[in-house]
């Protein structure tokens, strides 16, 4: 993953102009992990005032609402050079997990690859990340969870993510939406576009909403969330909506797309 050309330089200039910069992310990782990744992307961490991640806010909720309980943990496969899925459980006060729906008190939706049990046992949910297909093990797990009226706690409400090669990957938010709309299940999500996520940033900045502008590439999460929070937004057209906007990095979309 790389930052957009000129982004690091723009951040440095804003910092020199004494503007407060805070990261508002739908990452399921803790805020400290998000700051730690910045040098690999070409950014100077000290240029940022703070970070608020959906994972950080979700872990606070889990610790408060499900202390001593057991989660059905939908997460990522273990991959080289990425944080271990167990790290998030540690951030939730070493939350207990199960791979058995009948033993779970709720569903912790952290990733999309596997249901991970306490001994490292995994139920593969198929290639939802690339294909976005629910049929098979994933839908079976969701159906069983809905039958037991288990709440899903979604740590990353993004529907899709644009990969370095330009392809689109499917994210936990799409599973949460499927659970609500198809299985009539209950979901609580943390992150954009929820106003509370934006308010957490505003509170840390100590500024009125009228003095804050949000930059993002998702109409569903960034622009909608900013509007709901009374914050102005800058829409990056070359991100997740690049095909719809007929836009590429460094190019303005056609006028008719901007006017639509």
CSV table of C-alpha atoms in Angstrom, one decimal:
chain,number,residue,atom,x,y,z
A,1,UNK,CA,0.0,0.0,0.0
A,2,UNK,CA,1.3,3.4,-0.9
A,3,UNK,CA,0.2,7.0,-0.2
A,4,UNK,CA,-1.1,9.1,-3.0
A,5,UNK,CA,1.5,11.2,-4.8
A,6,UNK,CA,2.0,14.5,-3.0
A,7,UNK,CA,-0.1,13.5,0.0
A,8,UNK,CA,2.9,13.4,2.4
A,9,UNK,CA,4.1,16.8,1.2
A,10,UNK,CA,0.6,18.3,1.6
A,11,UNK,CA,0.4,17.0,5.2
A,12,UNK,CA,3.8,18.5,6.0
A,13,UNK,CA,2.7,21.9,4.6
A,14,UNK,CA,-0.5,21.8,6.6
A,15,UNK,CA,1.5,21.0,9.8
A,16,UNK,CA,3.9,23.9,9.1
A,17,UNK,CA,0.8,26.1,8.8
A,18,UNK,CA,-0.1,25.0,12.3
A,19,UNK,CA,-3.2,23.0,11.3
A,20,UNK,CA,-4.2,20.2,13.5
A,21,UNK,CA,-4.4,16.9,11.6
A,22,UNK,CA,-6.1,13.8,13.0
A,23,UNK,CA,-6.7,10.5,11.3
A,24,UNK,CA,-10.2,9.1,11.2
A,25,UNK,CA,-10.0,5.6,10.0
A,26,UNK,CA,-12.2,2.5,9.6
A,27,UNK,CA,-9.3,0.3,10.4
A,28,UNK,CA,-10.0,-2.5,12.9
A,29,UNK,CA,-6.6,-1.9,14.4
A,30,UNK,CA,-5.9,0.2,17.5
A,31,UNK,CA,-5.1,3.9,17.0
A,32,UNK,CA,-1.5,3.3,18.0
A,33,UNK,CA,-1.1,0.8,15.2
A,34,UNK,CA,-2.4,3.3,12.7
A,35,UNK,CA,0.2,5.9,13.8
A,36,UNK,CA,2.9,3.3,13.7
A,37,UNK,CA,2.2,2.5,10.0
A,38,UNK,CA,2.7,6.1,8.8
A,39,UNK,CA,6.4,6.0,8.1
A,40,UNK,CA,6.0,3.1,5.7
A,41,UNK,CA,3.5,5.3,3.8
A,42,UNK,CA,6.0,8.2,3.7
A,43,UNK,CA,4.3,10.3,6.4
A,44,UNK,CA,5.9,11.8,9.5
A,45,UNK,CA,3.9,10.6,12.5
A,46,UNK,CA,4.6,13.8,14.5
A,47,UNK,CA,2.6,15.8,11.9
A,48,UNK,CA,-0.5,14.2,13.2
A,49,UNK,CA,-2.3,15.2,16.4
A,50,UNK,CA,-3.9,11.9,17.0
A,51,UNK,CA,-5.8,9.0,15.4
A,52,UNK,CA,-9.3,7.6,16.0
A,53,UNK,CA,-10.0,4.1,14.5
A,54,UNK,CA,-13.1,2.1,14.4
A,55,UNK,CA,-11.2,-0.8,16.0
A,56,UNK,CA,-10.3,1.4,19.0
A,57,UNK,CA,-13.9,2.5,19.5
A,58,UNK,CA,-15.2,-1.1,19.0
A,59,UNK,CA,-12.8,-2.5,21.6
A,60,UNK,CA,-14.1,0.0,24.2
A,61,UNK,CA,-17.6,-1.2,23.5
A,62,UNK,CA,-16.7,-4.8,23.7
A,63,UNK,CA,-14.9,-4.3,27.0
A,64,UNK,CA,-17.9,-2.5,28.5
A,65,UNK,CA,-20.7,-4.6,27.1
A,66,UNK,CA,-19.2,-8.1,26.8
A,67,UNK,CA,-16.7,-8.4,29.7
A,68,UNK,CA,-16.4,-12.1,30.6
A,69,UNK,CA,-18.4,-13.2,27.5
A,70,UNK,CA,-17.4,-15.3,24.5
A,71,UNK,CA,-17.2,-14.1,20.9
A,72,UNK,CA,-17.6,-15.9,17.6
A,73,UNK,CA,-14.6,-14.2,16.0
A,74,UNK,CA,-14.7,-13.5,12.3
A,75,UNK,CA,-11.3,-12.2,11.3
A,76,UNK,CA,-8.4,-12.3,8.8
A,77,UNK,CA,-6.1,-15.2,8.0
A,78,UNK,CA,-2.7,-15.0,9.5
A,79,UNK,CA,-0.5,-13.4,6.8
A,80,UNK,CA,3.2,-12.3,6.7
A,81,UNK,CA,4.0,-8.8,7.7
A,82,UNK,CA,0.5,-8.1,9.1
A,83,UNK,CA,-0.6,-7.9,12.8
A,84,UNK,CA,-1.8,-11.2,14.2
A,85,UNK,CA,-5.6,-11.5,14.6
A,86,UNK,CA,-5.0,-12.3,18.3
A,87,UNK,CA,-3.6,-8.8,18.8
A,88,UNK,CA,-7.1,-7.3,18.6
A,89,UNK,CA,-8.4,-9.8,21.2
A,90,UNK,CA,-5.6,-8.7,23.6
A,91,UNK,CA,-6.8,-5.1,23.0
A,92,UNK,CA,-10.3,-6.3,24.2
A,93,UNK,CA,-8.8,-7.5,27.5
A,94,UNK,CA,-8.0,-11.0,26.1
A,95,UNK,CA,-11.6,-11.7,25.0
A,96,UNK,CA,-12.5,-15.4,24.9
A,97,UNK,CA,-13.5,-16.8,21.6
A,98,UNK,CA,-15.3,-19.8,20.1
A,99,UNK,CA,-15.7,-21.3,16.7
A,100,UNK,CA,-19.1,-22.7,17.7
A,101,UNK,CA,-22.1,-20.4,17.2
A,102,UNK,CA,-24.0,-22.2,19.9
A,103,UNK,CA,-21.4,-21.2,22.5
A,104,UNK,CA,-21.1,-17.5,21.5
A,105,UNK,CA,-22.6,-14.5,23.3
A,106,UNK,CA,-22.1,-12.3,20.3
A,107,UNK,CA,-20.2,-12.0,16.9
A,108,UNK,CA,-17.1,-10.0,16.7
A,109,UNK,CA,-16.7,-9.0,13.0
A,110,UNK,CA,-13.0,-8.0,12.6
A,111,UNK,CA,-12.2,-9.4,9.1
A,112,UNK,CA,-13.7,-11.6,6.4
A,113,UNK,CA,-11.6,-14.7,6.0
A,114,UNK,CA,-12.2,-17.2,8.8
A,115,UNK,CA,-13.9,-17.9,12.0
A,116,UNK,CA,-11.1,-18.3,14.5
A,117,UNK,CA,-11.3,-20.4,17.6
A,118,UNK,CA,-9.4,-20.3,20.9
A,119,UNK,CA,-6.8,-22.9,19.9
A,120,UNK,CA,-6.1,-21.4,16.5
A,121,UNK,CA,-8.6,-23.6,14.7
A,122,UNK,CA,-10.2,-21.9,11.7
A,123,UNK,CA,-13.3,-22.3,9.7
A,124,UNK,CA,-12.5,-21.0,6.2
A,125,UNK,CA,-15.3,-18.7,4.9
A,126,UNK,CA,-14.2,-18.8,1.3
A,127,UNK,CA,-12.8,-16.1,-0.9
A,128,UNK,CA,-15.2,-13.3,0.1
A,129,UNK,CA,-12.4,-10.8,0.2
A,130,UNK,CA,-11.9,-11.0,-3.6
A,131,UNK,CA,-15.3,-12.3,-4.9
A,132,UNK,CA,-17.8,-10.8,-2.5
A,133,UNK,CA,-19.9,-14.0,-2.5
A,134,UNK,CA,-21.9,-14.8,0.6
A,135,UNK,CA,-23.2,-18.3,-0.4
A,136,UNK,CA,-21.6,-21.2,1.4
A,137,UNK,CA,-20.0,-21.2,4.9
A,138,UNK,CA,-20.3,-17.5,5.4
A,139,UNK,CA,-24.0,-17.3,5.0
A,140,UNK,CA,-24.4,-20.5,7.0
A,141,UNK,CA,-22.6,-18.9,9.9
A,142,UNK,CA,-24.7,-15.7,9.6
A,143,UNK,CA,-27.9,-17.7,9.5
A,144,UNK,CA,-27.1,-19.6,12.7
A,145,UNK,CA,-26.1,-16.4,14.5
A,146,UNK,CA,-29.3,-14.7,13.5
A,147,UNK,CA,-31.3,-17.7,14.7
A,148,UNK,CA,-29.7,-17.2,18.1
A,149,UNK,CA,-30.3,-13.4,18.0
A,150,UNK,CA,-26.6,-12.7,18.4
A,151,UNK,CA,-25.5,-9.1,17.9
A,152,UNK,CA,-22.7,-8.4,15.5
A,153,UNK,CA,-20.1,-5.9,16.6
A,154,UNK,CA,-18.5,-4.6,13.4
A,155,UNK,CA,-15.0,-3.2,13.7
A,156,UNK,CA,-14.7,-2.0,10.1
A,157,UNK,CA,-17.9,-0.8,8.4
A,158,UNK,CA,-16.2,-0.3,5.0
A,159,UNK,CA,-18.0,-2.2,2.1
A,160,UNK,CA,-15.1,-2.2,-0.3
A,161,UNK,CA,-11.4,-1.3,-0.4
A,162,UNK,CA,-9.4,-0.4,-3.5
A,163,UNK,CA,-6.2,-2.5,-3.7
A,164,UNK,CA,-2.8,-1.3,-5.0
A,165,UNK,CA,-3.5,-3.0,-8.3
A,166,UNK,CA,-6.8,-1.1,-8.7
A,167,UNK,CA,-9.0,-4.1,-7.9
A,168,UNK,CA,-11.8,-3.9,-5.3
A,169,UNK,CA,-11.8,-6.1,-2.2
A,170,UNK,CA,-14.9,-6.8,-0.1
A,171,UNK,CA,-14.8,-5.7,3.6
A,172,UNK,CA,-16.5,-6.5,6.9
A,173,UNK,CA,-19.1,-3.7,6.4
A,174,UNK,CA,-20.6,-5.7,3.6
A,175,UNK,CA,-21.0,-8.7,5.8
A,176,UNK,CA,-22.7,-6.6,8.5
A,177,UNK,CA,-25.1,-5.2,5.9
A,178,UNK,CA,-25.9,-8.7,4.7
A,179,UNK,CA,-26.6,-9.8,8.3
A,180,UNK,CA,-29.0,-6.9,8.8
A,181,UNK,CA,-30.8,-6.9,5.4
A,182,UNK,CA,-30.9,-10.7,4.5
A,183,UNK,CA,-30.8,-12.4,7.9
A,184,UNK,CA,-32.7,-9.6,9.9
A,185,UNK,CA,-29.9,-9.6,12.5
A,186,UNK,CA,-28.8,-6.9,14.8
A,187,UNK,CA,-25.5,-5.0,14.2
A,188,UNK,CA,-23.7,-2.2,15.9
A,189,UNK,CA,-20.9,-0.7,13.8
A,190,UNK,CA,-18.1,1.6,14.7
A,191,UNK,CA,-16.4,4.0,12.3
A,192,UNK,CA,-17.5,6.1,9.4
A,193,UNK,CA,-20.2,7.1,8.5
A,194,UNK,CA,-21.5,7.1,12.1
A,195,UNK,CA,-21.6,10.6,13.7
A,196,UNK,CA,-20.2,9.3,17.0
A,197,UNK,CA,-17.0,8.4,15.2
A,198,UNK,CA,-16.6,11.9,13.7
A,199,UNK,CA,-17.6,13.4,17.1
A,200,UNK,CA,-14.7,11.5,18.8
A,201,UNK,CA,-12.3,13.3,16.4
A,202,UNK,CA,-13.9,16.7,16.9
A,203,UNK,CA,-13.7,16.2,20.7
A,204,UNK,CA,-10.0,15.4,20.6
A,205,UNK,CA,-9.3,18.3,18.3
A,206,UNK,CA,-11.1,20.7,20.7
A,207,UNK,CA,-12.6,22.6,17.8
A,208,UNK,CA,-16.1,23.4,16.6
A,209,UNK,CA,-17.4,21.4,13.6
A,210,UNK,CA,-17.3,24.6,11.5
A,211,UNK,CA,-13.5,24.7,11.9
A,212,UNK,CA,-13.0,21.1,10.7
A,213,UNK,CA,-12.8,19.6,7.2
A,214,UNK,CA,-12.8,15.9,6.5
A,215,UNK,CA,-10.9,14.4,3.5
A,216,UNK,CA,-12.0,11.0,2.1
A,217,UNK,CA,-12.9,9.0,-1.0
A,218,UNK,CA,-16.2,7.3,0.0
A,219,UNK,CA,-19.5,8.9,-0.6
A,220,UNK,CA,-21.2,6.3,1.7
A,221,UNK,CA,-18.7,6.7,4.6
A,222,UNK,CA,-16.7,9.9,4.3
A,223,UNK,CA,-19.0,12.4,2.7
A,224,UNK,CA,-22.2,11.1,4.3
A,225,UNK,CA,-20.6,10.9,7.7
A,226,UNK,CA,-19.2,14.4,7.5
A,227,UNK,CA,-22.6,15.8,6.4
A,228,UNK,CA,-24.3,14.1,9.3
A,229,UNK,CA,-21.8,15.6,11.7
A,230,UNK,CA,-21.9,19.1,10.5
A,231,UNK,CA,-18.4,19.0,9.0
A,232,UNK,CA,-17.3,20.1,5.6
A,233,UNK,CA,-15.7,17.5,3.4
A,234,UNK,CA,-13.3,17.2,0.5
A,235,UNK,CA,-14.2,14.3,-1.8
A,236,UNK,CA,-11.3,12.4,-3.4
A,237,UNK,CA,-12.8,11.2,-6.7
A,238,UNK,CA,-10.0,8.9,-7.7
A,239,UNK,CA,-10.6,6.5,-4.8
A,240,UNK,CA,-13.3,3.8,-4.3
A,241,UNK,CA,-15.7,5.7,-6.7
A,242,UNK,CA,-13.1,6.2,-9.5
A,243,UNK,CA,-15.0,4.0,-12.0
A,244,UNK,CA,-18.3,5.7,-11.3
A,245,UNK,CA,-16.7,9.1,-11.5
A,246,UNK,CA,-14.6,8.2,-14.6
A,247,UNK,CA,-11.7,9.7,-12.7
A,248,UNK,CA,-8.0,8.8,-12.2
A,249,UNK,CA,-5.4,10.3,-9.8
A,250,UNK,CA,-4.5,13.8,-10.9
A,251,UNK,CA,-7.5,14.2,-13.2
A,252,UNK,CA,-10.8,15.9,-12.6
A,253,UNK,CA,-13.9,13.9,-13.4
A,254,UNK,CA,-16.1,15.0,-16.4
A,255,UNK,CA,-18.4,17.9,-15.6
A,256,UNK,CA,-21.5,15.8,-15.9
A,257,UNK,CA,-20.2,13.5,-13.2
A,258,UNK,CA,-19.6,16.4,-10.8
A,259,UNK,CA,-23.0,17.8,-11.5
A,260,UNK,CA,-24.9,14.5,-11.1
